[in-house]
Short mmCIF file of C-alpha atoms in Angstrom, two decimals:
data_model
loop_
_atom_site.label_atom_id
_atom_site.label_comp_id
_atom_site.label_asym_id
_atom_site.label_seq_id
_atom_site.Cartn_x
_atom_site.Cartn_y
_atom_site.Cartn_z
CA MET Z 1 57.54 451.31 89.83
CA THR Z 2 57.99 449.24 86.73
CA PHE Z 3 56.23 445.94 86.24
CA SER Z 4 59.50 443.98 86.62
CA LYS Z 5 60.31 445.66 89.97
CA LEU Z 6 56.79 444.97 91.24
CA SER Z 7 57.13 441.30 90.34
CA SER Z 8 60.50 441.12 92.10
CA THR Z 9 59.10 442.71 95.25
CA LEU Z 10 56.13 440.33 95.37
CA ALA Z 11 58.46 437.35 94.90
CA ARG Z 12 60.59 438.47 97.87
CA VAL Z 13 57.46 438.89 100.01
CA GLY Z 14 56.29 435.39 99.03
CA THR Z 15 59.67 433.95 99.90
CA LEU Z 16 59.70 435.69 103.27
CA SER Z 17 56.14 434.55 104.00
CA ALA Z 18 57.04 430.94 103.15
CA ALA Z 19 60.13 431.16 105.34
CA MET Z 20 58.11 432.53 108.25
CA LEU Z 21 55.43 429.84 107.82
CA ALA Z 22 57.91 426.95 107.49
CA PRO Z 23 58.23 426.29 111.26
CA ALA Z 24 54.47 426.24 111.64
CA ILE Z 25 54.07 423.89 108.69
CA ALA Z 26 56.79 421.59 110.02
CA PHE Z 27 55.17 421.60 113.48
CA ALA Z 28 51.82 420.66 111.97
CA GLN Z 29 53.38 417.87 109.95
CA ASP Z 30 55.16 416.49 113.02
CA ALA Z 31 51.94 416.64 115.01
CA THR Z 32 50.09 414.75 112.27
CA ALA Z 33 52.82 412.11 112.08
CA THR Z 34 52.83 411.75 115.88
CA ALA Z 35 49.05 411.34 115.95
CA ALA Z 36 49.20 408.72 113.19
CA ALA Z 37 51.93 406.84 115.03
CA ALA Z 38 49.90 406.96 118.23
CA ALA Z 39 46.86 405.59 116.42
CA ALA Z 40 48.76 402.64 114.89
CA PRO Z 41 48.86 399.58 117.18
CA VAL Z 42 52.30 398.69 118.51
CA PRO Z 43 53.28 395.02 119.14
CA ASP Z 44 53.50 394.08 122.79
CA LYS Z 45 56.92 392.71 123.74
CA GLY Z 46 55.32 389.96 125.80
CA ASP Z 47 53.23 388.73 122.87
CA THR Z 48 56.29 388.89 120.63
CA ALA Z 49 58.40 386.85 123.06
CA PHE Z 50 55.56 384.34 123.47
CA MET Z 51 55.29 383.86 119.70
CA PHE Z 52 59.06 383.50 119.37
CA ILE Z 53 59.08 380.69 121.94
CA SER Z 54 56.04 379.05 120.31
CA THR Z 55 57.77 379.14 116.93
CA ILE Z 56 60.90 377.45 118.29
CA LEU Z 57 58.74 374.82 119.98
CA VAL Z 58 57.07 373.93 116.68
CA LEU Z 59 60.51 373.57 115.08
CA PHE Z 60 61.37 371.22 117.98
CA MET Z 61 58.38 369.10 116.95
CA LEU Z 62 59.94 368.50 113.54
CA VAL Z 63 63.60 368.13 114.42
CA PRO Z 64 64.24 366.15 116.44
CA GLY Z 65 60.70 365.23 117.61
CA LEU Z 66 58.94 363.83 114.55
CA ALA Z 67 62.19 362.52 113.08
CA LEU Z 68 62.91 360.41 116.19
CA PHE Z 69 59.28 359.32 116.54
CA TYR Z 70 59.23 357.96 112.99
CA GLY Z 71 62.83 356.76 113.20
CA GLY Z 72 62.06 354.48 116.12
CA LEU Z 73 59.05 353.01 114.31
CA VAL Z 74 61.02 351.77 111.28
CA ARG Z 75 63.61 348.99 111.12
CA SER Z 76 67.16 349.91 112.12
CA LYS Z 77 68.38 349.74 108.51
CA ASN Z 78 66.06 352.63 107.62
CA MET Z 79 66.55 354.84 110.67
CA LEU Z 80 68.77 357.46 109.05
CA SER Z 81 66.65 357.65 105.91
CA VAL Z 82 63.67 358.83 107.96
CA LEU Z 83 65.80 361.31 109.89
CA MET Z 84 67.20 362.69 106.64
CA GLN Z 85 63.82 362.91 104.94
CA CYS Z 86 62.32 364.89 107.83
CA THR Z 87 65.34 367.19 107.96
CA MET Z 88 65.54 367.86 104.22
CA ILE Z 89 61.79 368.27 103.70
CA GLY Z 90 61.66 370.79 106.51
CA ALA Z 91 64.57 372.77 105.08
CA VAL Z 92 63.16 372.81 101.53
CA VAL Z 93 59.68 373.92 102.60
CA MET Z 94 61.13 376.69 104.79
CA LEU Z 95 62.75 378.23 101.72
CA LEU Z 96 59.65 377.73 99.59
CA TRP Z 97 57.66 379.48 102.30
CA VAL Z 98 59.75 382.65 102.19
CA PHE Z 99 59.99 382.54 98.38
CA TYR Z 100 56.26 382.28 97.70
CA GLY Z 101 54.42 380.14 100.25
CA TYR Z 102 53.73 382.96 102.70
CA SER Z 103 52.33 385.05 99.87
CA PHE Z 104 50.22 382.18 98.49
CA ALA Z 105 48.72 381.61 101.95
CA PHE Z 106 48.63 385.08 103.53
CA GLY Z 107 49.51 387.49 100.73
CA GLY Z 108 46.44 389.68 101.15
CA GLY Z 109 44.78 388.66 97.90
CA THR Z 110 41.00 388.58 97.75
CA SER Z 111 40.74 385.13 96.14
CA PRO Z 112 39.02 382.50 98.31
CA TYR Z 113 41.61 379.92 97.19
CA TRP Z 114 45.03 381.59 97.40
CA GLY Z 115 46.67 384.73 98.73
CA GLY Z 116 48.24 386.04 95.54
CA THR Z 117 51.80 387.12 94.76
CA ALA Z 118 52.08 390.46 96.56
CA LYS Z 119 54.37 389.13 99.28
CA MET Z 120 56.56 386.80 97.22
CA PHE Z 121 60.17 386.81 98.46
CA LEU Z 122 58.76 388.60 101.55
CA SER Z 123 58.16 391.76 99.57
CA GLY Z 124 56.82 394.46 101.87
CA VAL Z 125 57.54 392.47 105.03
CA SER Z 126 59.88 394.35 107.35
CA THR Z 127 60.65 395.01 111.00
CA SER Z 128 57.96 397.69 111.03
CA THR Z 129 55.09 395.71 109.48
CA THR Z 130 52.63 393.91 111.72
CA ALA Z 131 50.08 391.11 111.60
CA ALA Z 132 46.70 391.24 113.32
CA THR Z 133 45.73 388.84 116.10
CA PHE Z 134 42.25 387.83 117.24
CA SER Z 135 41.85 390.89 119.47
CA LYS Z 136 40.91 394.24 117.99
CA GLY Z 137 43.85 396.63 117.95
CA VAL Z 138 46.38 393.97 119.00
CA VAL Z 139 49.21 393.12 116.60
CA ILE Z 140 52.46 391.18 116.49
CA PRO Z 141 55.50 391.74 114.24
CA GLU Z 142 54.79 390.29 110.80
CA PHE Z 143 58.16 388.55 110.80
CA ILE Z 144 57.22 386.36 113.77
CA PHE Z 145 53.77 385.59 112.32
CA MET Z 146 55.45 384.59 109.06
CA LEU Z 147 57.95 382.37 110.88
CA PHE Z 148 55.33 380.74 113.10
CA GLN Z 149 53.27 379.79 110.07
CA MET Z 150 56.46 378.63 108.33
CA THR Z 151 57.04 375.97 110.98
CA PHE Z 152 53.51 374.63 110.38
CA ALA Z 153 54.22 374.47 106.66
CA ALA Z 154 57.52 372.66 107.30
CA ILE Z 155 56.24 369.92 109.60
CA THR Z 156 53.03 369.05 107.74
CA PRO Z 157 54.57 367.45 104.62
CA ALA Z 158 57.12 365.70 106.83
CA LEU Z 159 54.20 363.96 108.57
CA ILE Z 160 53.27 362.35 105.25
CA ILE Z 161 56.47 360.35 104.82
CA GLY Z 162 55.64 358.07 107.75
CA ALA Z 163 52.97 356.41 105.60
CA PHE Z 164 55.41 355.06 103.00
CA ALA Z 165 58.66 354.98 104.96
CA GLU Z 166 61.26 352.30 104.13
CA ARG Z 167 60.61 352.10 100.39
CA ILE Z 168 60.49 355.56 98.75
CA LYS Z 169 63.37 357.26 96.96
CA PHE Z 170 64.90 360.13 98.88
CA GLY Z 171 64.63 362.50 95.91
CA ALA Z 172 61.03 361.45 95.27
CA ALA Z 173 60.03 362.16 98.87
CA VAL Z 174 61.58 365.63 98.78
CA LEU Z 175 60.21 366.55 95.33
CA PHE Z 176 56.72 365.33 96.18
CA CYS Z 177 56.63 367.29 99.43
CA ALA Z 178 57.83 370.46 97.68
CA LEU Z 179 55.08 370.14 95.06
CA TRP Z 180 52.51 369.12 97.65
CA ALA Z 181 53.26 372.14 99.83
CA THR Z 182 52.84 374.39 96.78
CA PHE Z 183 49.61 372.99 95.36
CA VAL Z 184 47.90 371.50 98.43
CA TYR Z 185 49.13 372.94 101.72
CA PHE Z 186 49.45 376.63 100.81
CA PRO Z 187 45.95 376.84 99.26
CA ILE Z 188 44.31 374.92 102.13
CA ALA Z 189 46.07 377.15 104.68
CA HIS Z 190 44.69 380.18 102.88
CA MET Z 191 41.18 378.76 102.65
CA VAL Z 192 41.03 377.91 106.35
CA TRP Z 193 43.10 380.59 108.11
CA ASP Z 194 43.14 383.69 105.91
CA SER Z 195 40.29 386.16 106.39
CA ASN Z 196 39.58 385.99 102.63
CA GLY Z 197 39.66 382.19 102.53
CA MET Z 198 36.61 380.23 101.44
CA LEU Z 199 36.33 378.06 104.56
CA PHE Z 200 37.23 380.92 106.89
CA LYS Z 201 34.35 382.98 105.51
CA MET Z 202 32.03 380.01 105.94
CA GLY Z 203 32.88 380.04 109.64
CA ALA Z 204 34.93 376.82 109.82
CA LEU Z 205 36.65 376.39 113.19
CA ASP Z 206 40.23 375.12 113.05
CA PHE Z 207 42.24 376.63 115.86
CA ALA Z 208 45.62 375.06 115.14
CA GLY Z 209 45.38 372.74 112.13
CA GLY Z 210 42.93 369.83 112.25
CA THR Z 211 42.13 370.25 108.56
CA VAL Z 212 45.21 372.18 107.41
CA VAL Z 213 47.74 369.87 109.05
CA HIS Z 214 46.38 366.49 110.13
CA ILE Z 215 43.61 365.62 107.69
CA ASN Z 216 45.74 367.09 104.92
CA ALA Z 217 48.80 364.99 105.83
CA GLY Z 218 46.76 361.88 106.59
CA ILE Z 219 44.99 361.84 103.23
CA ALA Z 220 48.26 362.46 101.37
CA GLY Z 221 49.77 359.64 103.42
CA ILE Z 222 47.18 357.00 102.57
CA VAL Z 223 47.20 357.98 98.90
CA GLY Z 224 50.99 357.66 98.93
CA ALA Z 225 50.96 354.32 100.72
CA LEU Z 226 48.63 352.93 98.07
CA MET Z 227 50.50 354.41 95.09
CA VAL Z 228 54.01 353.57 96.30
CA GLY Z 229 52.88 350.07 97.27
CA LYS Z 230 53.62 347.71 100.14
CA ARG Z 231 57.07 347.05 101.51
CA VAL Z 232 58.88 343.95 100.28
CA GLY Z 233 57.94 341.16 102.67
CA PHE Z 234 54.98 343.03 104.16
CA GLY Z 235 52.80 340.58 106.07
CA LYS Z 236 55.55 337.94 106.03
CA ASP Z 237 58.72 339.45 107.49
CA MET Z 238 59.13 340.88 110.97
CA MET Z 239 58.67 344.65 110.65
CA ALA Z 240 58.34 345.68 114.28
CA PRO Z 241 59.66 349.09 115.40
CA HIS Z 242 63.39 348.83 116.02
CA SER Z 243 63.46 351.23 119.00
CA MET Z 244 60.42 352.00 121.08
CA THR Z 245 62.79 353.98 123.28
CA LEU Z 246 63.43 356.49 120.50
CA THR Z 247 59.75 356.50 119.55
CA MET Z 248 58.87 357.38 123.14
CA VAL Z 249 61.51 360.14 123.16
CA GLY Z 250 60.18 361.51 119.86
CA ALA Z 251 56.55 361.36 121.00
CA SER Z 252 57.44 363.19 124.20
CA MET Z 253 59.19 365.91 122.19
CA LEU Z 254 56.09 366.19 120.05
CA TRP Z 255 53.95 366.71 123.14
CA VAL Z 256 56.28 369.41 124.46
CA GLY Z 257 56.48 371.13 121.07
CA TRP Z 258 52.72 370.89 120.62
CA PHE Z 259 52.24 373.57 123.27
CA GLY Z 260 53.85 375.97 120.81
CA PHE Z 261 51.62 374.54 118.09
CA ASN Z 262 48.36 374.97 120.00
CA ALA Z 263 48.95 377.82 122.45
CA GLY Z 264 50.92 379.79 119.85
CA SER Z 265 47.94 379.67 117.50
CA ASN Z 266 46.24 382.11 119.85
CA LEU Z 267 48.85 384.66 118.62
CA GLU Z 268 48.79 386.44 122.00
CA ALA Z 269 50.03 385.59 125.49
CA SER Z 270 46.53 385.81 126.92
CA GLY Z 271 43.86 383.69 128.57
CA GLY Z 272 43.05 382.06 125.23
CA ALA Z 273 46.59 380.73 125.02
CA MET Z 274 46.32 379.35 128.52
CA LEU Z 275 43.05 377.61 127.64
CA ALA Z 276 44.81 375.98 124.70
CA THR Z 277 47.63 374.95 127.05
CA VAL Z 278 45.26 373.34 129.55
CA ASN Z 279 43.45 371.49 126.77
CA THR Z 280 46.73 370.24 125.30
CA PHE Z 281 47.60 368.74 128.67
CA VAL Z 282 44.31 367.08 129.54
CA ALA Z 283 43.20 365.84 126.11
CA THR Z 284 46.55 364.12 125.62
CA ALA Z 285 46.51 362.58 129.10
CA ALA Z 286 42.97 361.27 128.53
CA ALA Z 287 43.93 359.77 125.17
CA ILE Z 288 46.96 357.95 126.61
CA ILE Z 289 44.82 356.41 129.33
CA SER Z 290 42.03 355.57 126.90
CA TRP Z 291 44.33 353.83 124.40
CA SER Z 292 45.96 351.81 127.18
CA ILE Z 293 42.58 350.70 128.53
CA VAL Z 294 41.44 349.60 125.06
CA GLU Z 295 44.67 347.62 124.58
CA THR Z 296 44.30 345.98 127.96
CA PHE Z 297 40.84 344.71 127.07
CA THR Z 298 41.72 343.65 123.51
CA ARG Z 299 45.32 342.40 123.89
CA GLY Z 300 45.56 341.75 127.59
CA LYS Z 301 48.46 344.22 127.94
CA ALA Z 302 49.04 347.95 127.54
CA SER Z 303 52.03 348.61 125.27
CA MET Z 304 54.46 351.50 125.01
CA LEU Z 305 53.61 351.74 121.31
CA GLY Z 306 49.99 352.14 122.34
CA GLY Z 307 50.90 354.79 124.89
CA ALA Z 308 52.83 356.78 122.28
CA SER Z 309 50.05 356.32 119.72
CA GLY Z 310 47.45 357.53 122.22
CA MET Z 311 49.63 360.52 123.01
CA VAL Z 312 49.73 361.58 119.36
CA ALA Z 313 46.04 360.77 118.81
CA GLY Z 314 45.05 363.04 121.70
CA LEU Z 315 47.22 365.84 120.42
CA VAL Z 316 45.76 365.50 116.94
CA ALA Z 317 42.16 365.50 118.16
CA VAL Z 318 42.54 368.58 120.35
CA THR Z 319 44.46 370.61 117.76
CA PRO Z 320 41.44 372.11 115.93
CA ALA Z 321 39.65 372.64 119.25
CA ALA Z 322 42.47 373.79 121.53
CA GLY Z 323 41.36 377.39 122.09
CA ILE Z 324 37.67 376.76 121.43
CA VAL Z 325 36.47 373.99 123.77
CA GLY Z 326 36.59 373.84 127.54
CA PRO Z 327 38.84 371.46 129.54
CA MET Z 328 36.04 368.92 130.08
CA GLY Z 329 35.35 368.95 126.36
CA ALA Z 330 39.05 368.39 125.70
CA ILE Z 331 39.06 365.38 128.03
CA ALA Z 332 36.07 363.97 126.17
CA LEU Z 333 37.95 364.41 122.89
CA GLY Z 334 40.92 362.47 124.27
CA LEU Z 335 38.81 359.66 125.70
CA ILE Z 336 36.89 359.13 122.46
CA VAL Z 337 39.65 359.54 119.87
CA SER Z 338 41.86 356.67 121.06
CA PRO Z 339 39.32 353.84 120.60
CA LEU Z 340 38.46 355.30 117.21
CA CYS Z 341 42.07 355.47 116.02
CA TYR Z 342 42.86 352.08 117.58
CA PHE Z 343 40.05 350.54 115.52
CA PHE Z 344 41.51 351.94 112.32
CA VAL Z 345 45.12 350.95 112.97
CA SER Z 346 44.34 347.45 114.26
CA VAL Z 347 41.14 346.41 112.47
CA VAL Z 348 40.59 348.50 109.33
CA LYS Z 349 44.27 348.45 108.34
CA ASN Z 350 44.42 344.65 108.63
CA LYS Z 351 41.08 344.22 106.89
CA PHE Z 352 42.11 346.16 103.78
CA GLY Z 353 45.81 345.23 103.92
CA TYR Z 354 47.32 348.63 103.11
CA ASP Z 355 50.86 349.32 104.32
CA ASP Z 356 50.76 352.57 106.29
CA THR Z 357 54.14 352.24 108.02
CA ALA Z 358 53.62 354.72 110.89
CA ASP Z 359 49.81 354.79 110.85
CA VAL Z 360 49.65 358.32 109.46
CA PHE Z 361 46.14 357.74 108.13
CA GLY Z 362 44.84 355.86 111.17
CA VAL Z 363 46.04 358.46 113.68
CA HIS Z 364 46.42 361.80 111.92
CA CYS Z 365 43.62 361.64 109.37
CA VAL Z 366 41.06 359.76 111.46
CA GLY Z 367 41.95 361.70 114.60
CA GLY Z 368 41.91 364.95 112.66
CA ILE Z 369 38.49 364.26 111.14
CA PHE Z 370 37.06 363.38 114.54
CA GLY Z 371 38.63 366.45 116.16
CA ALA Z 372 37.37 368.79 113.44
CA LEU Z 373 33.79 367.50 113.66
CA ALA Z 374 33.79 367.30 117.46
CA THR Z 375 35.01 370.90 117.66
CA GLY Z 376 31.66 371.92 116.23
CA VAL Z 377 29.95 370.12 119.11
CA PHE Z 378 32.15 370.95 122.10
CA ALA Z 379 32.51 374.61 121.10
CA SER Z 380 29.03 375.03 122.59
CA ALA Z 381 28.97 377.28 125.65
CA SER Z 382 26.60 374.79 127.30
CA LEU Z 383 29.42 372.21 127.10
CA GLY Z 384 32.08 374.59 128.40
CA GLY Z 385 33.29 375.95 125.05
CA VAL Z 386 33.67 379.55 123.99
CA GLY Z 387 30.33 379.49 122.17
CA TYR Z 388 29.24 380.03 118.59
CA ALA Z 389 29.01 383.17 116.50
CA ASP Z 390 25.70 385.03 116.55
CA GLY Z 391 22.96 383.05 114.87
CA VAL Z 392 25.00 379.84 114.65
CA THR Z 393 23.67 376.65 116.21
CA MET Z 394 25.47 373.42 117.03
CA GLY Z 395 23.90 371.71 114.05
CA SER Z 396 24.84 374.43 111.58
CA GLN Z 397 28.39 374.58 112.94
CA VAL Z 398 28.83 370.83 112.55
CA VAL Z 399 27.64 371.12 108.95
CA VAL Z 400 30.28 373.80 108.32
CA GLN Z 401 32.92 371.60 109.97
CA ALA Z 402 31.91 368.67 107.78
CA THR Z 403 32.12 370.89 104.69
CA ALA Z 404 35.67 371.88 105.66
CA VAL Z 405 36.62 368.22 106.20
CA ILE Z 406 35.18 367.09 102.85
CA THR Z 407 36.79 370.02 101.01
CA THR Z 408 40.19 369.16 102.49
CA ILE Z 409 39.83 365.46 101.68
CA LEU Z 410 38.89 366.11 98.05
CA TRP Z 411 41.46 368.86 97.42
CA CYS Z 412 44.25 366.89 99.06
CA GLY Z 413 43.25 363.46 97.78
CA ILE Z 414 42.95 364.46 94.13
CA GLY Z 415 45.89 366.84 94.22
CA SER Z 416 48.15 364.31 95.98
CA ALA Z 417 47.33 361.53 93.52
CA ILE Z 418 48.25 363.79 90.60
CA LEU Z 419 51.49 364.90 92.23
CA TYR Z 420 52.58 361.35 93.10
CA LYS Z 421 52.07 360.41 89.46
CA VAL Z 422 54.06 363.45 88.28
CA VAL Z 423 56.96 362.52 90.57
CA ASP Z 424 56.78 358.89 89.47
CA VAL Z 425 57.08 359.96 85.84
CA ILE Z 426 59.97 362.33 86.53
CA ILE Z 427 62.22 360.28 88.83
CA GLY Z 428 60.21 357.28 90.01
CA LEU Z 429 58.70 356.83 93.46
CA ARG Z 430 60.18 353.60 94.67
CA VAL Z 431 63.68 352.28 95.27
CA ALA Z 432 64.79 349.02 93.68
CA PRO Z 433 63.91 345.83 95.61
CA GLU Z 434 67.61 345.20 96.26
CA ALA Z 435 68.02 348.62 97.82
CA GLU Z 436 64.93 348.09 99.94
CA ARG Z 437 66.25 344.78 101.26
CA GLU Z 438 69.64 346.31 101.99
CA GLY Z 439 68.05 349.25 103.77
CA LEU Z 440 67.74 352.87 102.71
CA ASP Z 441 70.40 354.07 105.12
CA LEU Z 442 73.15 352.44 103.10
CA ALA Z 443 71.43 352.40 99.71
CA SER Z 444 70.36 356.07 99.71
CA HIS Z 445 72.80 357.75 102.10
CA GLY Z 446 75.84 355.50 102.45
CA GLU Z 447 75.57 355.47 106.22
CA ALA Z 448 74.46 353.20 109.04
CA ALA Z 449 72.64 354.31 112.16
CA TYR Z 450 74.33 351.72 114.35
CA HIS Z 451 77.70 349.95 114.34
CA ASN Z 452 78.47 346.76 116.23
CA SER Z 453 81.90 347.75 117.46
#
């Protein structure tokens, strides 16, 4: 046999051997793939449905909830301007979130301050990718996690505009909120809620957004109120809310939507979500009662404005604690927060004379600071909470909570001041006095909320 024939024969034998082994190789590959698939956690349909409903409820908080709440608090000539600002800000931030916000907050980067660019334009996010929850081996579809967090990002900057309503340019409000979401909200969300975030690694407790949402928005609000300036006629003209009916409707929608906000932050339809639900009921109820009692003693009458303010104050205070404290702790939060916020909106505000139209600072920031610090106390198992991590004491946890509060105040306060100045240089913050007297509905949008016909 020549060398060439021998080579040919060996080649045929190799081909036959490969052909005979192919089924076995394919079987082994299928078995490996099946084992890998079995090992990978699969989202539970119940958790997915729960998160979908929670996401829609948070959207309900923004439109129409927050829009109507703020709309009722302003004068009738500015009703539509507030509705439009809430609507447009929400829409803009939703797009920014899918463009780069989700990546900046939860992009998987190792930086303690931002999540990186890996998931910009939702790169790598698909129907098959998942996001972890708080339970080992439990996941939800990444799309619904992304959307749930998107609704938080959308409503938070909209909260700010209540502080300087009735005198800011429409374009200025939208541009500021877009910049603020980019340079303030996204980084703070990463620091607090991402596993690589600075405050997360420190052990800061913020179940649903005491620092990320309420302190953040409240600080930006007071900085804006001071930099935009007081309304024309402030302290002289009648500036009472034009429709407490709509404010009550909006506040009630906020309460309903807040169950998505708080319970949804558990990320699973489990006992933790139900604890957050119970706490959202009882803390809010306690705060309404507490605010009304304080008003009765100080003013002689309990007002609907006070009832709505107490409702929001209770919701704000329990937000960072919702899935962490027990029901009795939540009631204590509600009872304490209302007198505290009432003092700021009725005494401190008048003492310093700043024009915070919808009391964003007095309710959201003050209530958020109290809730964040009190979470460190009422998280104690001895007080009915879920308890601290190993080796953590009440004192050390409160110190961590205070660090998170101070970090948020500084980051947001300095960043917001810079961004307001940037917007003022680019397009100006404030409308002309004539437009303000006419009302922003007509001056900025060419519409009127009400017609006498």
